[in-house]
XYZ file of C-alpha atoms in Angstrom:
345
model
C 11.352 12.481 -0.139
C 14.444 10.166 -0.651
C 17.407 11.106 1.524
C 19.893 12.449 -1.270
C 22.971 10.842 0.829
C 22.280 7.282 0.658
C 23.394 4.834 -1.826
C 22.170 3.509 -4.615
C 20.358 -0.041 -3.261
C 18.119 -2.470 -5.403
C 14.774 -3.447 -3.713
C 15.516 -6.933 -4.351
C 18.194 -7.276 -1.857
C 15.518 -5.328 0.853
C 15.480 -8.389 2.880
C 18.772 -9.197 3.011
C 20.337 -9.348 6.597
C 21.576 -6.728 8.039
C 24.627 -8.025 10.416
C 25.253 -5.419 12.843
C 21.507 -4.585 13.784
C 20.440 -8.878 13.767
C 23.263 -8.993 16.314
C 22.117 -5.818 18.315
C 18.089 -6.788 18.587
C 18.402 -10.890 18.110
C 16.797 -13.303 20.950
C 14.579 -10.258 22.054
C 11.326 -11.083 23.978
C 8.054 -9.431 23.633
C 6.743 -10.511 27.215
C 3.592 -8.258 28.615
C 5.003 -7.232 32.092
C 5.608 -3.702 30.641
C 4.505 -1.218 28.171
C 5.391 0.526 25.213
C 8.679 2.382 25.070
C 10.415 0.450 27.711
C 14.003 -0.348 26.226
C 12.972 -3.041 24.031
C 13.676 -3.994 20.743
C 10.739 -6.115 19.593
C 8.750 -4.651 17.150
C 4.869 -4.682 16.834
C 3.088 -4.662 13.707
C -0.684 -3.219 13.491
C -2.230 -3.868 9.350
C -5.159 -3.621 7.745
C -7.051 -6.766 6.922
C -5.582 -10.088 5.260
C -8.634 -10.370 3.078
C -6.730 -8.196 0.427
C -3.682 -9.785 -0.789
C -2.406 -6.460 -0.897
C -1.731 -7.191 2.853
C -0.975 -10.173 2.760
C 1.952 -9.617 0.503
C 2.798 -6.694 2.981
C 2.920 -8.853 6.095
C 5.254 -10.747 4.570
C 7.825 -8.358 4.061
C 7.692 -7.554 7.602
C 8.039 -11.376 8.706
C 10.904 -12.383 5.807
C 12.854 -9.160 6.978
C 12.520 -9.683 10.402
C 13.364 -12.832 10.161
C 16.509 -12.203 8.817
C 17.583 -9.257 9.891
C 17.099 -10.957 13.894
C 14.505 -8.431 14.794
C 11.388 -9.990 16.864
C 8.194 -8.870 15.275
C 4.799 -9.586 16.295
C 1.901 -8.857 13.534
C -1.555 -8.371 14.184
C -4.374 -7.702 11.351
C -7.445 -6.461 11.376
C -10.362 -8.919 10.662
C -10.775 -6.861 7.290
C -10.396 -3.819 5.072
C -13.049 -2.364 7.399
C -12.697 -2.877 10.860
C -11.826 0.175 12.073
C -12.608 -1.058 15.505
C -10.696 -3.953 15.908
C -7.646 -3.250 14.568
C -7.797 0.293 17.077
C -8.251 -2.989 19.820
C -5.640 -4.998 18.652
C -3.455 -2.014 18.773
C -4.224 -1.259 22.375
C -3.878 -4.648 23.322
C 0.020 -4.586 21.846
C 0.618 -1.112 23.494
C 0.336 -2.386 26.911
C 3.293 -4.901 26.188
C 6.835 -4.705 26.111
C 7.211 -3.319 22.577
C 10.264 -0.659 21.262
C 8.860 0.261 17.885
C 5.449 0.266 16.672
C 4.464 -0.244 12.667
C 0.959 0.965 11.803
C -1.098 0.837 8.759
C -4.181 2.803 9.996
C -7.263 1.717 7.860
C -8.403 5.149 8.203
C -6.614 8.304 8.918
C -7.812 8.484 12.807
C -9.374 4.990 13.753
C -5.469 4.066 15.484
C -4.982 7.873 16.629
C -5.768 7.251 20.677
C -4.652 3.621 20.760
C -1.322 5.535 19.742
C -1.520 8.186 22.494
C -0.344 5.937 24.977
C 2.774 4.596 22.275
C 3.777 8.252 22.029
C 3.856 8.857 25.484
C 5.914 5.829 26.528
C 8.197 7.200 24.071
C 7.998 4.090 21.687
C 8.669 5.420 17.781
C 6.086 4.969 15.606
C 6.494 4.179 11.575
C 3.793 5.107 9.945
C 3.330 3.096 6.729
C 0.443 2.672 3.530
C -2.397 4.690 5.051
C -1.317 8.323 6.530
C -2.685 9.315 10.017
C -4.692 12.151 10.542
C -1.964 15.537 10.960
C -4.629 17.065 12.962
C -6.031 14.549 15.073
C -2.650 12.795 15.594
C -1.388 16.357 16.971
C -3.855 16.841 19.440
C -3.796 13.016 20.875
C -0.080 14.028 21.074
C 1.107 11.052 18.387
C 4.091 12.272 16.026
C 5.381 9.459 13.774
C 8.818 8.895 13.344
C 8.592 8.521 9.303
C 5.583 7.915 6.936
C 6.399 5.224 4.504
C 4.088 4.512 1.388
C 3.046 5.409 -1.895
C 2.537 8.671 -3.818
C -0.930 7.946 -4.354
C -1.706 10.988 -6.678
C 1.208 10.024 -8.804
C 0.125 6.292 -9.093
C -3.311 7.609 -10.332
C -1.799 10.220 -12.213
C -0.156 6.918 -13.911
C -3.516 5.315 -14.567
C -4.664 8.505 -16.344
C -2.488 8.845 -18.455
C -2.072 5.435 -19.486
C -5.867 5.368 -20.220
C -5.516 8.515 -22.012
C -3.415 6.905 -24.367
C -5.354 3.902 -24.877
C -8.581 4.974 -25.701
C -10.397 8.070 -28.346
C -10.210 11.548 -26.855
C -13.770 12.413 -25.980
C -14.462 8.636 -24.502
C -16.668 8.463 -21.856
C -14.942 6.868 -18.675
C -15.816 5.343 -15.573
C -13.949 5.778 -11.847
C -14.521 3.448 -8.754
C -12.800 4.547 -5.833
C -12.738 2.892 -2.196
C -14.261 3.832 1.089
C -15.840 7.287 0.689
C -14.028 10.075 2.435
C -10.794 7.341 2.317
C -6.993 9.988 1.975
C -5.642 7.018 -0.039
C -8.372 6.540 -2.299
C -8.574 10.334 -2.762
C -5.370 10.891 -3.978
C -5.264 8.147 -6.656
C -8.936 9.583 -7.683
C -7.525 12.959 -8.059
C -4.325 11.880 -9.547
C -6.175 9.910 -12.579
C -8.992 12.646 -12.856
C -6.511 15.528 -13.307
C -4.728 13.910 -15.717
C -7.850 12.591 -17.626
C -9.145 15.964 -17.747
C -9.527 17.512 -21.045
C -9.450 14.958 -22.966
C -12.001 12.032 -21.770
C -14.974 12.493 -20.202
C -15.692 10.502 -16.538
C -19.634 9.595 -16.859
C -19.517 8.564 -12.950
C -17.735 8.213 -10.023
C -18.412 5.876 -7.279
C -17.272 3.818 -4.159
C -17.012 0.088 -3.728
C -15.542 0.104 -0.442
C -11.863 -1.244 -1.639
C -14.134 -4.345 -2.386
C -14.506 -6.764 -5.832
C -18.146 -7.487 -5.056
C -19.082 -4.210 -4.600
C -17.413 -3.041 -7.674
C -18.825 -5.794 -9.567
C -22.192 -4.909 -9.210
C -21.268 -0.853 -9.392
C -19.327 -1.797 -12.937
C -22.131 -4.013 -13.880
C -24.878 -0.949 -13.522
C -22.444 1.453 -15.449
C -22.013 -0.530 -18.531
C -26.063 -0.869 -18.722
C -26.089 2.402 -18.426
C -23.380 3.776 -20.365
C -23.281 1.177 -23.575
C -20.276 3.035 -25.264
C -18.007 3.546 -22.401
C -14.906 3.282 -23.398
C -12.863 2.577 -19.639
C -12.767 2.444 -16.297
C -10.381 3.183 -13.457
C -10.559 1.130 -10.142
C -8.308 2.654 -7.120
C -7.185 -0.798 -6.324
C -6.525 -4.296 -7.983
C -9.596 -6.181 -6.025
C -12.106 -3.476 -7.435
C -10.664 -3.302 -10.836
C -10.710 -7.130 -10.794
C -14.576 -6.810 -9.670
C -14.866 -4.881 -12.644
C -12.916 -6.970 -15.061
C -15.728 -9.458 -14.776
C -18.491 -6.569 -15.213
C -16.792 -6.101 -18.527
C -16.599 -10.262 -19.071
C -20.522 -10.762 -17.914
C -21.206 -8.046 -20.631
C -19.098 -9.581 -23.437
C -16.986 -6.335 -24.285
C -13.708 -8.059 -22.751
C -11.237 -6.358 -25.145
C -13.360 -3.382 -25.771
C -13.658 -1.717 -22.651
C -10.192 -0.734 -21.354
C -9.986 -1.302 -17.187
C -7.032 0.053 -15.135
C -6.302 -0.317 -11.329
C -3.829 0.475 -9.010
C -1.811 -2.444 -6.582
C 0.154 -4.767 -8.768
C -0.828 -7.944 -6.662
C 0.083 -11.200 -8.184
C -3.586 -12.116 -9.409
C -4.277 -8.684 -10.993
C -0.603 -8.736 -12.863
C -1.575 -12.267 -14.208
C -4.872 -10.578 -15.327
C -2.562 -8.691 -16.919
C -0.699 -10.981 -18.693
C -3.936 -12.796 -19.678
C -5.917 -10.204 -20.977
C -8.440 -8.684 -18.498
C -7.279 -5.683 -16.894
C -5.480 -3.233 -19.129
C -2.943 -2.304 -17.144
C -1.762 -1.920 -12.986
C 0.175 0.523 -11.439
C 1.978 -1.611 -9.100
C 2.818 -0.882 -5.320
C 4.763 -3.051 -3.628
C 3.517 -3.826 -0.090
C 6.117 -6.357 0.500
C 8.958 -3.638 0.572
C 6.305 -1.195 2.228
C 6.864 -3.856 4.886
C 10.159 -4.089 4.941
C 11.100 -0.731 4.694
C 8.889 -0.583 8.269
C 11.140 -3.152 9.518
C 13.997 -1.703 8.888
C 13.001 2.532 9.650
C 12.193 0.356 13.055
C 15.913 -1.177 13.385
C 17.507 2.502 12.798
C 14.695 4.499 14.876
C 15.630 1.663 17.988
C 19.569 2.258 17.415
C 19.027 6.402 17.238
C 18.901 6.856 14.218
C 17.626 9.626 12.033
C 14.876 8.556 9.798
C 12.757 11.074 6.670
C 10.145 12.234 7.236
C 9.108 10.484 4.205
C 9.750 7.331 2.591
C 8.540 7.181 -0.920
C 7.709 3.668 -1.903
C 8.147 2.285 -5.647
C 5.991 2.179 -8.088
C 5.455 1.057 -11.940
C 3.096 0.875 -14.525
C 2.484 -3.002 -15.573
C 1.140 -4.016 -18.888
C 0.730 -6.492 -21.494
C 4.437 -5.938 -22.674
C 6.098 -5.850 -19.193
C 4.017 -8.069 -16.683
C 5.503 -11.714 -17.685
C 9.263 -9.136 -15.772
C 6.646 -8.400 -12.976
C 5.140 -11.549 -12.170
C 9.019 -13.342 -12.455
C 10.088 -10.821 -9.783
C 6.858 -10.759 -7.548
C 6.446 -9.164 -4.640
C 9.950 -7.547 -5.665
C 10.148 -4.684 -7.463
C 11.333 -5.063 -11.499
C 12.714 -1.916 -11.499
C 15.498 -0.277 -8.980
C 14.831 1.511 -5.979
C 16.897 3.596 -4.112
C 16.867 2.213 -0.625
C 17.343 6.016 1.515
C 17.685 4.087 5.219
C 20.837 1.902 3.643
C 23.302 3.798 4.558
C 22.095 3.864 8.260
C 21.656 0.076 8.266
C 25.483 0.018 6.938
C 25.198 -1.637 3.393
């Protein structure tokens, strides 16, 4: 939850600098002759893979805030969505050098849990942002995170739903593709559009595409054969609702079948605007980064950070995306900023 004592901050000014902390962690080093925890005030960066521009847009927030806020970040990213293994390597390798902070966006809920043992016990604060860590198996590797950062996933679904609800018949039959199988993230935004779907349209099939377009392609592509008159589909992020975008195109029922996803990256809020997915509820991974950034600046001066940062998000469509795309990767609506007031602005 948002701290109720901080001021009222727009998103868009997220990356502004932030005097007193540039001049308190500038011209910091993040040499390897010591470990995590040490005194520093470099911060390391651990993200899923760059192969979704969903990451890509969220590595830049951390690099354009810590650039000028003075804060020296070093960002490593997995080789994609699913190497669990080497981003828990990468990881490792950082926590053996001279790091204060440490920003991690687990792919799943344990793969970075004992690369992080060592973190906690050097004492180094860890933001947790996007993808939760395991409660359970982060408390016995003895791994407490300083603040979780990210989306309400159940609400963004919840979003989806009842946009979709709106758009089509009641009764319509209805489609879901979710991500990795077992995923927390895709969970919630599954349960958050199915719950407020229910009653009123009928979901024909569920499946997994592995957070990937391909995939989701050929998953949307064996749906529509099989399910003539479906009516929509909902994809739990932009690169499988994209996937299934041209399922719908191959099949020539662009404009009848109504496809909604959850990310808001640039390409799927110019689908948008064009025509081919219905509708995005937009995340914005570029202030997920720099909201890690900066819970890092007040965690490394003492500070006192939420448990929980809840990230932004809005429902884009037809009538609103030409505002999204002209503020892209900002936010188009305002944001309550709750580490502001810690950061002095």
């Amino acid at each position: 939850m948002f701290s109720t004592h901080a001021p009222k901050r727009r998103l868009l000014l997220l990356g502004a600098p932030v005097a007193a902390v540039a001049l308190a962690l500038a011209g910091c080093s993040t040499g390897t002759d010591a470990g995590a925890g040490d005194g520093s005030s470099a911060v390391a960066a651990v993200i899923k893979g760059l192969d979704n521009p969903f990451f890509q847009a969220m590595e830049d927030g951390i690099d354009s805030t810590a650039e000028a806020d003075g804060v020296d970040v070093s960002v490593q990213a997995a080789a994609d969505i699913g190497d669990t293994t080497g981003q828990a390597d990468k990881l490792t390798t950082l926590a053996g050098q001279s790091f204060g902070c440490f920003i991690v966006n687990p792919i799943s809920g344990t793969n970075l849990v004992q690369a992080l043992a060592p973190v906690a016990a050097a004492g180094a604060p860890i933001v947790n942002i996007d993808q939760p860590i395991d409660a359970e198996s982060a408390e016995a590797a003895g791994v407490t995170p300083a603040t979780y950062i990210g989306t309400d996933n159940e609400a963004a679904g919840g979003k989806a739903g009842d946009f979709v609800v709106g758009a089509v018949p009641a009764g319509s039959k209805v489609a879901v593709i979710g991500g990795i199988s077992g995923d927390v993230t895709s969970a919630a935004r599954v349960d958050g559009f199915t719950s407020a779907v229910d009653g009123t349209l009928d979901i024909v099939q569920e499946d997994a595409a592995d957070w990937k377009r391909e995939i989701a392609l050929t998953k949307a592509t064996d749906i529509i054969a099989a399910n003539p008159d479906i009516a929509a589909f909902f994809a739990a992020n932009d690169d499988m609702g994209l996937g299934i975008v041209k399922a719908v195109e191959n099949a020539g029922k662009t404009g009848q079948i109504v496809v909604v996803s959850v990310d808001g990256n640039q390409d799927a809020l110019e689908s948008v605007q064009s025509g081919g997915l219905s509708a995005t509820v937009a995340q914005y991974p570029y202030a997920i980064g720099t909201l890690g950034v900066q819970a890092c600046q007040v965690a490394l001066q003492g500070g006192d950070l939420p448990k929980n940062i809840e990230s932004p998000t809005a429902l884009v469509t037809a009538d609103n995306a030409a505002d999204a795309i002209a503020k892209f990767p900002q936010p188009f609506e305002d944001f309550d900023n709750p580490l502001a007031e810690q950061l002095g602005e």
